[in-house]
XYZ file of C-alpha atoms in Angstrom:
593
model
C 23.171 -18.675 22.576
C 24.050 -17.073 19.549
C 24.522 -13.535 21.343
C 24.885 -15.380 24.202
C 28.635 -16.606 22.891
C 28.606 -13.138 21.202
C 28.325 -11.410 23.975
C 31.551 -13.832 26.841
C 33.025 -13.228 23.263
C 33.050 -9.293 23.843
C 33.254 -8.994 27.383
C 36.870 -11.079 27.528
C 38.100 -9.101 24.612
C 37.413 -5.979 27.293
C 36.784 -3.403 23.415
C 33.811 -1.267 24.882
C 31.880 -0.940 21.636
C 32.225 -4.472 20.774
C 30.151 -5.524 24.447
C 27.485 -2.822 23.909
C 26.588 -3.932 20.778
C 26.812 -7.869 21.781
C 24.652 -6.779 25.349
C 21.873 -5.193 22.022
C 22.476 -8.342 20.255
C 20.961 -10.200 22.930
C 18.370 -8.071 23.680
C 17.129 -8.126 20.206
C 16.944 -11.499 19.839
C 15.733 -12.335 23.790
C 12.922 -10.416 23.568
C 10.178 -12.630 21.870
C 10.963 -16.015 24.388
C 10.859 -13.389 27.333
C 7.939 -11.838 25.869
C 5.911 -15.193 25.856
C 7.765 -16.636 28.734
C 7.154 -13.161 31.319
C 3.206 -12.979 29.443
C 2.495 -17.265 30.960
C 4.380 -16.212 33.838
C 2.982 -13.146 34.648
C 0.158 -11.650 32.490
C -2.390 -12.277 34.661
C -1.029 -9.039 37.370
C -2.647 -6.498 34.365
C -4.773 -4.794 35.105
C -4.858 -1.312 33.868
C -6.429 -0.994 29.817
C -3.944 1.511 29.423
C -0.509 -0.921 29.394
C -2.984 -1.882 25.924
C -3.154 1.345 24.662
C -0.142 2.001 24.348
C 1.767 0.564 22.647
C -1.350 0.683 19.710
C -0.853 4.323 19.994
C 1.997 3.625 19.625
C 2.138 1.920 16.135
C -0.221 4.297 14.609
C 1.377 6.767 14.938
C 4.172 4.547 12.857
C 1.484 3.814 10.488
C 0.603 7.591 10.056
C 4.385 7.881 9.192
C 4.731 5.642 6.931
C 1.694 6.527 5.149
C 3.349 9.868 5.025
C 6.133 8.923 3.824
C 5.063 6.774 1.062
C 2.448 9.812 0.159
C -0.684 7.884 0.981
C -3.253 10.794 1.902
C -5.219 10.075 5.703
C -8.137 8.756 5.875
C -11.207 11.420 6.143
C -12.640 9.341 9.171
C -9.777 6.953 11.745
C -12.379 4.492 14.187
C -10.895 3.374 17.178
C -12.338 0.084 18.170
C -11.392 1.145 22.338
C -13.357 4.541 21.433
C -16.122 3.173 20.084
C -17.142 0.049 22.985
C -20.830 1.607 24.229
C -22.012 2.170 20.037
C -20.560 -2.016 20.081
C -22.846 -3.671 23.484
C -25.568 -0.903 21.938
C -24.926 -3.105 17.865
C -24.935 -6.535 19.823
C -28.124 -6.311 22.310
C -29.696 -4.996 18.719
C -28.818 -8.230 17.558
C -29.599 -10.858 20.167
C -33.689 -8.649 20.574
C -33.770 -10.427 16.506
C -33.176 -13.470 18.461
C -29.483 -14.381 16.358
C -28.045 -14.257 19.280
C -27.112 -15.508 21.934
C -25.466 -15.282 26.279
C -23.050 -17.925 27.155
C -20.373 -17.887 30.870
C -20.638 -13.590 30.070
C -19.950 -14.189 26.348
C -22.055 -13.355 23.600
C -22.327 -15.390 20.082
C -23.957 -15.541 16.698
C -26.507 -18.162 16.156
C -25.124 -18.759 12.492
C -27.987 -21.428 12.656
C -31.122 -19.521 12.670
C -29.894 -16.756 10.859
C -29.452 -18.969 8.041
C -33.052 -19.905 8.352
C -34.961 -16.889 8.202
C -35.703 -16.708 4.277
C -34.262 -13.050 4.116
C -30.501 -14.130 5.047
C -27.929 -16.230 3.957
C -24.616 -17.296 5.198
C -20.842 -17.527 4.006
C -22.520 -15.600 0.691
C -18.522 -14.614 -0.698
C -17.817 -17.964 0.112
C -20.909 -21.341 -0.030
C -18.023 -24.093 0.513
C -16.212 -22.551 4.245
C -19.568 -22.765 5.771
C -18.484 -25.027 8.526
C -15.095 -25.299 7.432
C -13.894 -26.333 11.059
C -10.028 -24.868 10.267
C -11.148 -21.717 8.393
C -12.746 -20.797 11.332
C -9.880 -21.704 13.748
C -7.853 -19.308 11.881
C -10.142 -16.266 11.583
C -11.491 -17.050 15.169
C -8.258 -18.303 17.343
C -9.375 -18.115 20.882
C -12.073 -16.037 20.724
C -14.048 -19.122 19.603
C -12.609 -22.279 19.633
C -10.744 -23.047 22.041
C -11.363 -26.391 24.275
C -13.546 -24.005 26.951
C -14.762 -21.626 24.164
C -16.181 -24.467 22.295
C -18.175 -25.723 25.893
C -20.277 -22.509 25.265
C -21.321 -21.897 21.743
C -24.748 -23.973 20.285
C -22.648 -24.611 17.307
C -18.969 -25.599 16.658
C -20.250 -23.019 13.148
C -20.874 -19.788 16.113
C -18.680 -16.409 16.290
C -17.945 -14.269 19.301
C -19.613 -11.330 19.672
C -18.421 -10.694 22.597
C -16.290 -12.379 24.446
C -14.978 -12.606 28.791
C -12.400 -11.725 30.007
C -10.207 -13.581 31.594
C -7.412 -11.836 34.432
C -4.703 -9.680 32.559
C -6.827 -9.471 29.477
C -8.125 -5.869 29.254
C -12.301 -5.534 29.254
C -14.691 -3.004 28.947
C -18.270 -3.389 31.306
C -20.842 -5.277 29.774
C -25.063 -6.099 30.276
C -22.511 -9.494 30.393
C -20.316 -8.632 32.733
C -16.542 -7.692 31.891
C -15.008 -8.375 28.428
C -14.205 -7.590 25.228
C -15.454 -7.464 21.722
C -14.700 -9.812 19.570
C -12.884 -9.901 15.916
C -16.005 -8.503 12.703
C -19.098 -7.167 15.150
C -15.929 -3.853 16.125
C -15.966 -2.740 12.028
C -19.189 -3.390 11.938
C -20.515 -0.855 14.736
C -18.223 1.804 13.191
C -18.634 1.293 10.272
C -22.523 1.517 11.241
C -21.914 4.599 13.399
C -19.791 6.294 9.958
C -21.003 5.851 7.082
C -25.295 4.578 8.040
C -27.002 1.764 7.719
C -25.134 0.333 4.447
C -22.051 1.018 2.142
C -21.812 0.939 -1.885
C -18.243 -0.360 -1.691
C -15.978 -1.992 0.994
C -12.598 -2.859 1.097
C -9.874 -5.584 1.866
C -7.821 -8.013 1.591
C -8.512 -11.647 0.442
C -8.205 -13.730 3.110
C -10.063 -11.551 4.333
C -13.828 -12.959 2.785
C -14.600 -15.716 4.931
C -15.013 -15.401 7.829
C -14.192 -11.655 7.978
C -16.053 -10.404 5.567
C -18.838 -13.045 6.081
C -19.750 -13.076 9.171
C -19.433 -8.601 9.185
C -22.212 -9.188 6.138
C -24.184 -11.427 8.521
C -24.294 -9.023 12.308
C -24.756 -6.547 10.237
C -27.839 -8.274 8.186
C -28.971 -9.208 11.681
C -29.126 -6.382 13.083
C -30.857 -3.863 10.579
C -33.556 -6.718 9.106
C -32.138 -6.678 6.175
C -30.721 -8.651 3.076
C -27.661 -6.382 2.076
C -25.175 -4.621 4.234
C -22.352 -4.379 1.054
C -23.350 -3.477 -1.862
C -19.764 -4.460 -4.142
C -16.760 -6.462 -2.361
C -13.427 -5.074 -3.208
C -11.366 -7.547 -2.469
C -6.857 -7.015 -3.127
C -4.780 -9.880 -4.009
C -2.473 -10.749 -1.303
C 1.179 -9.194 -0.784
C 4.330 -12.110 -1.358
C 8.211 -11.719 -0.880
C 10.187 -13.065 -3.619
C 7.582 -15.368 -3.991
C 6.488 -16.056 -0.755
C 4.139 -15.337 1.478
C 5.021 -12.656 4.423
C 6.204 -14.783 7.558
C 8.000 -13.789 11.354
C 8.393 -17.770 11.363
C 10.150 -16.433 7.369
C 11.832 -14.222 8.869
C 11.193 -12.981 5.303
C 8.940 -9.357 5.917
C 9.755 -6.717 4.317
C 9.261 -2.918 7.402
C 7.562 -0.210 4.766
C 11.032 1.595 6.111
C 13.672 -1.073 4.401
C 11.158 -0.910 1.629
C 12.858 2.599 1.634
C 15.837 2.584 1.595
C 16.087 1.138 -1.571
C 13.402 2.746 -3.223
C 11.009 6.249 -3.592
C 7.941 6.450 -2.836
C 6.855 6.169 -6.405
C 8.860 4.128 -7.751
C 6.854 1.395 -4.939
C 3.549 3.333 -5.290
C 4.175 2.315 -9.372
C 4.891 -1.198 -9.200
C 1.146 -1.538 -7.401
C -0.260 0.453 -10.480
C 2.661 -1.929 -13.699
C 0.025 -4.221 -11.484
C -4.057 -5.672 -11.040
C -5.374 -4.064 -7.629
C -6.850 -7.915 -7.713
C -3.838 -10.174 -8.464
C -1.422 -11.299 -5.941
C 2.164 -9.021 -6.253
C 4.819 -10.741 -5.575
C 7.633 -7.519 -3.997
C 10.589 -8.931 -5.562
C 14.062 -7.132 -7.906
C 12.254 -8.132 -11.291
C 8.705 -6.315 -9.993
C 11.142 -3.100 -8.550
C 13.387 -3.798 -11.493
C 10.604 -2.919 -13.870
C 8.962 0.061 -12.005
C 12.807 2.134 -11.845
C 12.064 1.354 -15.610
C 9.414 2.906 -16.754
C 10.128 6.050 -14.101
C 13.081 6.489 -15.843
C 11.210 6.863 -19.078
C 8.182 9.031 -18.181
C 10.928 11.333 -16.212
C 13.180 11.624 -19.134
C 10.620 12.296 -21.947
C 8.967 14.880 -19.485
C 12.612 16.433 -19.274
C 12.526 16.041 -23.149
C 9.314 18.380 -22.678
C 10.496 20.915 -20.331
C 14.154 21.659 -22.213
C 11.912 22.030 -25.797
C 9.223 23.409 -24.108
C 11.399 26.210 -22.212
C 13.953 27.175 -26.276
C 10.178 28.162 -27.290
C 8.891 29.662 -25.009
C 11.927 31.850 -25.117
C 11.838 32.912 -28.319
C 8.790 34.354 -30.803
C 5.555 33.610 -29.358
C 4.365 32.983 -33.511
C 7.038 30.403 -33.679
C 5.082 28.325 -31.320
C 2.416 27.588 -33.149
C 4.083 26.441 -36.716
C 1.963 24.483 -39.484
C 1.158 20.356 -38.853
C 2.387 17.958 -41.006
C 0.567 14.841 -40.957
C 3.104 13.536 -38.423
C 1.984 15.356 -35.752
C -1.523 14.978 -37.056
C -0.691 10.606 -36.094
C 0.205 12.092 -32.989
C -2.283 13.883 -32.232
C -4.840 11.442 -33.199
C -2.564 8.776 -31.195
C -2.705 11.145 -28.637
C -7.053 11.162 -28.562
C -6.394 6.660 -29.056
C -4.565 7.053 -25.831
C -7.449 8.973 -23.327
C -9.377 7.208 -25.029
C -8.224 3.347 -24.195
C -6.857 5.294 -20.232
C -10.493 6.189 -19.540
C -11.881 2.634 -20.829
C -9.155 0.333 -18.579
C -10.271 2.785 -15.556
C -14.210 1.971 -16.041
C -13.021 -2.277 -16.028
C -12.245 -2.919 -12.904
C -10.275 -0.097 -12.012
C -7.491 -1.644 -14.293
C -4.504 0.514 -14.202
C -1.607 -1.373 -15.634
C -3.608 -1.536 -18.487
C -3.919 1.609 -18.173
C 0.146 2.813 -17.950
C 0.669 0.341 -20.682
C -1.245 2.432 -23.095
C 0.321 5.605 -21.423
C 3.382 4.028 -21.871
C 3.391 2.996 -25.659
C 2.346 7.347 -26.270
C 5.381 8.033 -24.781
C 7.731 6.086 -26.330
C 6.144 7.578 -29.056
C 6.338 10.521 -29.152
C 10.552 9.679 -28.513
C 10.439 8.469 -31.973
C 9.097 11.721 -33.266
C 11.926 13.811 -30.461
C 14.015 11.494 -32.074
C 13.094 11.774 -35.350
C 12.017 15.039 -36.514
C 15.186 17.626 -33.737
C 17.811 18.062 -35.615
C 15.476 20.065 -38.254
C 13.792 22.314 -35.773
C 10.867 21.223 -36.878
C 8.875 19.622 -34.150
C 6.344 20.706 -32.567
C 7.043 21.241 -28.651
C 3.182 22.237 -27.629
C 1.606 18.780 -28.741
C 4.517 17.033 -26.538
C 3.793 19.532 -23.979
C 0.106 19.102 -23.942
C 1.206 15.066 -24.397
C 3.217 15.627 -20.965
C 0.425 17.902 -19.058
C -2.038 14.909 -19.235
C 0.918 12.224 -18.260
C 1.906 14.513 -15.581
C -1.748 14.287 -14.815
C -2.534 11.256 -14.153
C 0.473 9.998 -12.271
C -1.395 12.936 -9.706
C -4.061 10.918 -9.244
C -2.807 8.425 -9.283
C -0.860 9.739 -6.357
C 2.035 8.994 -8.391
C 3.365 12.408 -7.791
C 3.840 14.825 -5.164
C 1.747 18.689 -4.478
C -0.075 20.734 -6.909
C -1.484 20.044 -10.243
C -0.002 21.612 -13.385
C 3.505 21.911 -13.715
C 4.982 18.876 -15.611
C 6.739 15.909 -14.962
C 7.661 14.802 -11.592
C 8.874 17.843 -9.313
C 11.909 18.458 -7.897
C 11.056 20.528 -4.885
C 13.001 22.643 -2.203
C 12.143 23.356 0.687
C 11.913 26.704 2.454
C 13.663 27.399 6.521
C 14.007 24.861 8.383
C 9.937 23.277 9.568
C 8.728 25.767 7.436
C 5.688 24.087 5.086
C 6.793 26.332 2.223
C 7.680 25.216 -0.849
C 9.673 26.414 -4.174
C 9.116 25.378 -7.197
C 13.360 24.781 -7.608
C 13.056 24.709 -11.517
C 11.010 27.606 -12.099
C 13.826 29.787 -9.901
C 17.094 28.194 -10.845
C 16.386 27.457 -14.224
C 17.197 30.720 -15.982
C 20.357 31.238 -13.787
C 21.470 27.729 -14.713
C 20.293 29.100 -18.095
C 22.034 31.864 -18.581
C 25.679 29.470 -17.303
C 25.159 27.372 -20.195
C 24.751 29.903 -22.398
C 27.926 31.572 -21.802
C 29.663 27.929 -21.681
C 28.639 27.081 -25.113
C 29.967 31.009 -26.140
C 34.006 30.146 -24.378
C 33.892 26.177 -25.701
C 33.277 27.785 -29.177
C 35.842 30.543 -29.142
C 38.435 27.877 -26.908
C 37.305 25.093 -30.091
C 38.565 28.472 -32.681
C 41.621 29.377 -30.541
C 42.105 25.470 -29.806
C 42.403 26.237 -25.818
C 41.850 21.870 -24.772
C 42.033 23.107 -21.263
C 40.169 25.796 -20.963
C 38.151 23.149 -23.188
C 38.512 20.804 -20.117
C 37.102 22.536 -17.249
C 33.443 23.550 -19.575
C 33.629 19.123 -19.029
C 34.515 19.522 -15.869
C 31.065 21.863 -15.168
C 29.021 19.283 -17.387
C 30.552 16.317 -15.979
C 31.584 17.321 -11.979
C 30.568 20.234 -11.377
C 26.816 20.410 -12.323
C 25.665 16.847 -11.822
C 27.349 17.722 -7.352
C 23.899 20.564 -7.699
C 21.376 17.987 -9.991
C 22.061 18.925 -12.663
C 22.337 17.477 -16.348
C 23.693 19.882 -19.449
C 23.457 18.001 -22.472
C 25.896 19.191 -25.537
C 24.322 18.463 -28.530
C 26.163 17.501 -32.353
C 23.159 19.607 -34.381
C 24.227 23.299 -33.231
C 20.923 22.847 -30.913
C 21.223 25.076 -27.756
C 22.214 21.817 -24.859
C 19.955 21.138 -22.042
C 19.175 21.940 -19.186
C 17.172 19.385 -16.951
C 17.139 19.103 -13.419
C 17.677 15.862 -11.692
C 17.877 14.046 -8.546
C 22.320 14.509 -7.414
C 21.511 11.199 -6.234
C 20.735 9.755 -9.477
C 23.005 12.011 -11.336
C 25.625 10.241 -9.267
C 25.330 7.274 -10.064
C 24.546 7.275 -13.476
C 28.684 9.145 -13.570
C 28.244 5.890 -11.585
C 27.465 3.009 -13.760
C 28.639 5.632 -17.056
C 32.224 4.630 -15.430
C 31.635 1.555 -15.028
C 30.429 0.401 -18.362
C 34.295 2.764 -19.913
C 35.731 0.411 -17.122
C 34.648 -2.949 -18.707
C 35.120 -1.149 -22.030
C 39.098 -0.733 -21.726
C 38.486 -4.396 -19.727
C 37.353 -6.075 -22.800
C 39.334 -4.052 -25.828
C 42.727 -5.115 -23.008
C 41.726 -8.820 -23.188
C 40.865 -9.656 -26.779
C 44.234 -7.373 -27.540
C 46.140 -9.991 -24.793
C 43.872 -13.060 -26.445
C 45.326 -11.709 -29.670
C 49.108 -11.446 -28.472
C 48.903 -14.881 -26.799
C 47.035 -16.296 -30.346
C 49.772 -14.681 -32.696
C 52.537 -15.778 -29.354
C 51.416 -18.900 -29.583
C 51.688 -18.898 -33.741
C 55.472 -17.510 -33.954
C 56.259 -20.954 -31.216
C 54.422 -23.115 -33.679
C 56.088 -21.750 -36.804
C 60.184 -22.398 -35.139
C 58.862 -26.211 -34.544
C 61.062 -28.439 -37.156
C 58.481 -30.365 -38.729
C 60.791 -33.257 -38.113
C 59.835 -32.730 -34.656
C 56.496 -31.186 -34.902
C 54.660 -35.427 -33.611
C 57.437 -36.634 -31.158
C 56.030 -35.054 -28.037
C 52.704 -36.614 -28.154
C 53.723 -39.841 -26.587
C 49.480 -39.159 -25.847
C 48.445 -40.869 -28.750
C 51.559 -42.227 -29.858
C 54.451 -44.619 -29.301
C 56.705 -44.677 -31.863
C 57.621 -42.913 -35.081
C 59.783 -42.909 -37.916
C 63.228 -41.651 -37.456
C 63.905 -39.306 -40.809
C 60.625 -38.149 -40.765
C 59.275 -37.766 -37.504
C 55.320 -39.141 -38.244
C 54.399 -41.744 -35.510
C 53.960 -46.144 -37.242
C 52.226 -46.549 -33.767
C 49.696 -45.596 -31.754
C 50.004 -45.654 -27.882
C 48.402 -49.345 -27.754
C 51.109 -50.192 -30.179
C 48.931 -50.503 -32.972
C 50.670 -49.518 -36.447
C 49.363 -46.340 -37.820
C 46.445 -46.549 -40.389
C 46.949 -45.355 -44.173
C 44.748 -43.026 -43.406
C 45.257 -41.464 -40.794
C 48.816 -41.070 -41.696
C 48.449 -39.009 -44.967
C 46.774 -36.266 -42.201
C 49.686 -36.423 -41.050
C 51.711 -36.248 -43.780
C 49.403 -33.295 -44.359
C 49.967 -31.396 -41.136
C 53.664 -31.664 -41.555
C 53.681 -30.732 -44.855
C 51.609 -27.846 -43.770
C 54.058 -27.175 -41.024
C 56.812 -27.769 -43.202
C 56.375 -24.305 -45.136
C 55.924 -22.149 -41.773
C 58.660 -23.528 -40.417
C 60.549 -22.149 -43.768
C 58.737 -18.673 -43.573
C 59.893 -18.794 -40.450
C 64.349 -19.621 -41.498
C 64.105 -16.770 -44.351
C 62.779 -14.051 -41.565
C 65.981 -15.062 -39.739
C 68.023 -14.547 -42.650
C 66.060 -11.002 -43.287
C-alpha cells in the first residue's frame, strides 16, 4: 500500500521522473506476492523445461561474475544437475538393485531402515542423534518427502526421495518410473561419482548441511558402491551472520556480494575470512571489517616502506647493500625463522589461517620498530626487510589476498592496457623512475627556496606533495633526518580518504582549541564579574537558600524554612565573605590604577 500511495502522489504531482520512480518501486514491491499468486493460479500451465533453465543460467552467470570480482579461482569442473539426469537415473537403478531403494507411485525412496540394518552400513554417521528427527528432516527435505501426499507413499517417515514424480507445471525428465526429477541428495552423489570416482578424500560444505544432506549423501553413495566409507574427511564451514543475526530474506538483512564490494575491496573481504577460523561462525559487521581494514593497512604501509628503502639501496653501489649484521639484524632474522615455522605449524593444524596471520602481524610489527629505530642512522638492512616482505607477500598470494603474478612485494597497483586488452602493466615499475627524478628535483628546489626564503615557491612544493601527486595516486613523504623523500604508490581513492581524515582531524583540533579558549574566557569573565560584587551583597540574591539577612553585614540569619542559621554554618559564610572582601578590594584598587 505504501508503494501504491507513492504512485498516487506522483501521478497527482505530474512530475514525470517521480511517476517513473514510483512505478519502478511498485513493480519491485509487488514482485514476490505476484509471483506467489501467479504460481498458484497458472503454475501448472508451464510445460517447457526451458523456463527452468533460463533463470538458473542467469544466476549462474551472476555467480561467476561475483567470484571473479572476489578473485576466487574458477572451478576445475562445474556440473549441472540438468546435464547429468541419465547418470542419476543409472545411479538410482543400482541402489534399487542392491535392495536399498523402492518405487512408489512413480517416485523412488531410499530405505533407511534396511540400509542401517546391514552390518557394513550405518545411517546418520555425522549426526547420529538426528536419526528420526522429523523437524530436521522437514527442513532438509521439504515437500519432496514430507508432504501429506508423500508420507503415504513411504515405508517410513525417515526414508528420503531419490526420484520424485513431477506434478503439472513442475520440471520433469523421463525415467523408468515415469516423468519426474531427481531428489536433492542423489544429484550430488551421482555427479561427484561421475567426476571423482567412487571415493572422496575431502568433502566440504556448510555446517548446517551435516544432516540430512551429507548424511543422506553418505548413505546413498555407500549403498550404490557397496562400501562402508565414501568420504574420508568432511570440512564443515561455520555460518555467516549479519550483525549477529542469520541472513534471512524475511528479515531483509542479507547483503549481496556486489553490495559488500561497494563498501570494501575483495582483498579486505578475504582478509576478514582469513582472520577467522573457517569452522566457526563469522559475523559480517562493521567491527569484523574494520579488523580486516586495519590488518591490510598494517601490511600495506610495511610493504610501501620496504619498497621505498629497497629502491634507495638498489640506486646506490651494490657493495653498500651488504652491511655487516649486528645483533639486532640477527635477532630479526631469528624472529623471521620462528614466524615461518609458526605459519607452517598453523596451516598444518586444521588450516588455521587466523594464527598464521597473527604470526605475520607480530613479525611486521617488529620490522616496523626496526625501521623506525634505524632509518635515521642509515644502518638499516633493507635486503633483510625485502626478504621478509617477499615472504609475507607470497603468503598473501597463496591465500588469494593478492592477485596477479607472484614474485613482487606488496599489494600491486596495476594499470590495464588498452580498452579490452588483457595485458597488464606493472605501474610501479613503469612510473617510479620518473617520480624519483621529480622528487629529487623538488628537494633541490626546496633547499634553494629555503636559502632564499622564497615562501611562494615553498608553498608550490607543498601543493605538489599535498594536492597534485595524491590525485595521481602518489604519496610523497618528506623526512626531517636528511634522508631522501619517500615515494609510495597508493590508490588515489585511499589518499583522498587520508587527506579528508587529516583535514577533519585538523578541524577537530582547531575546534577543540577554540572550545578551550572560550572556556578560559568564560571562566575569566565569571571571575571578573565575581570580583565586582560587594561582599555585603553577595548572599542577598540566594533567596532559594535564605529568607532573612543582617542589614549591616549582609550575612544570612534565617534559612529558607525560617530556621536560624547555626553557628557552624555562620562561620563558613563569614569565611566566604572575607575571601570576597579581598577580591572586591583588589577590584577597587584596579579601578584607581
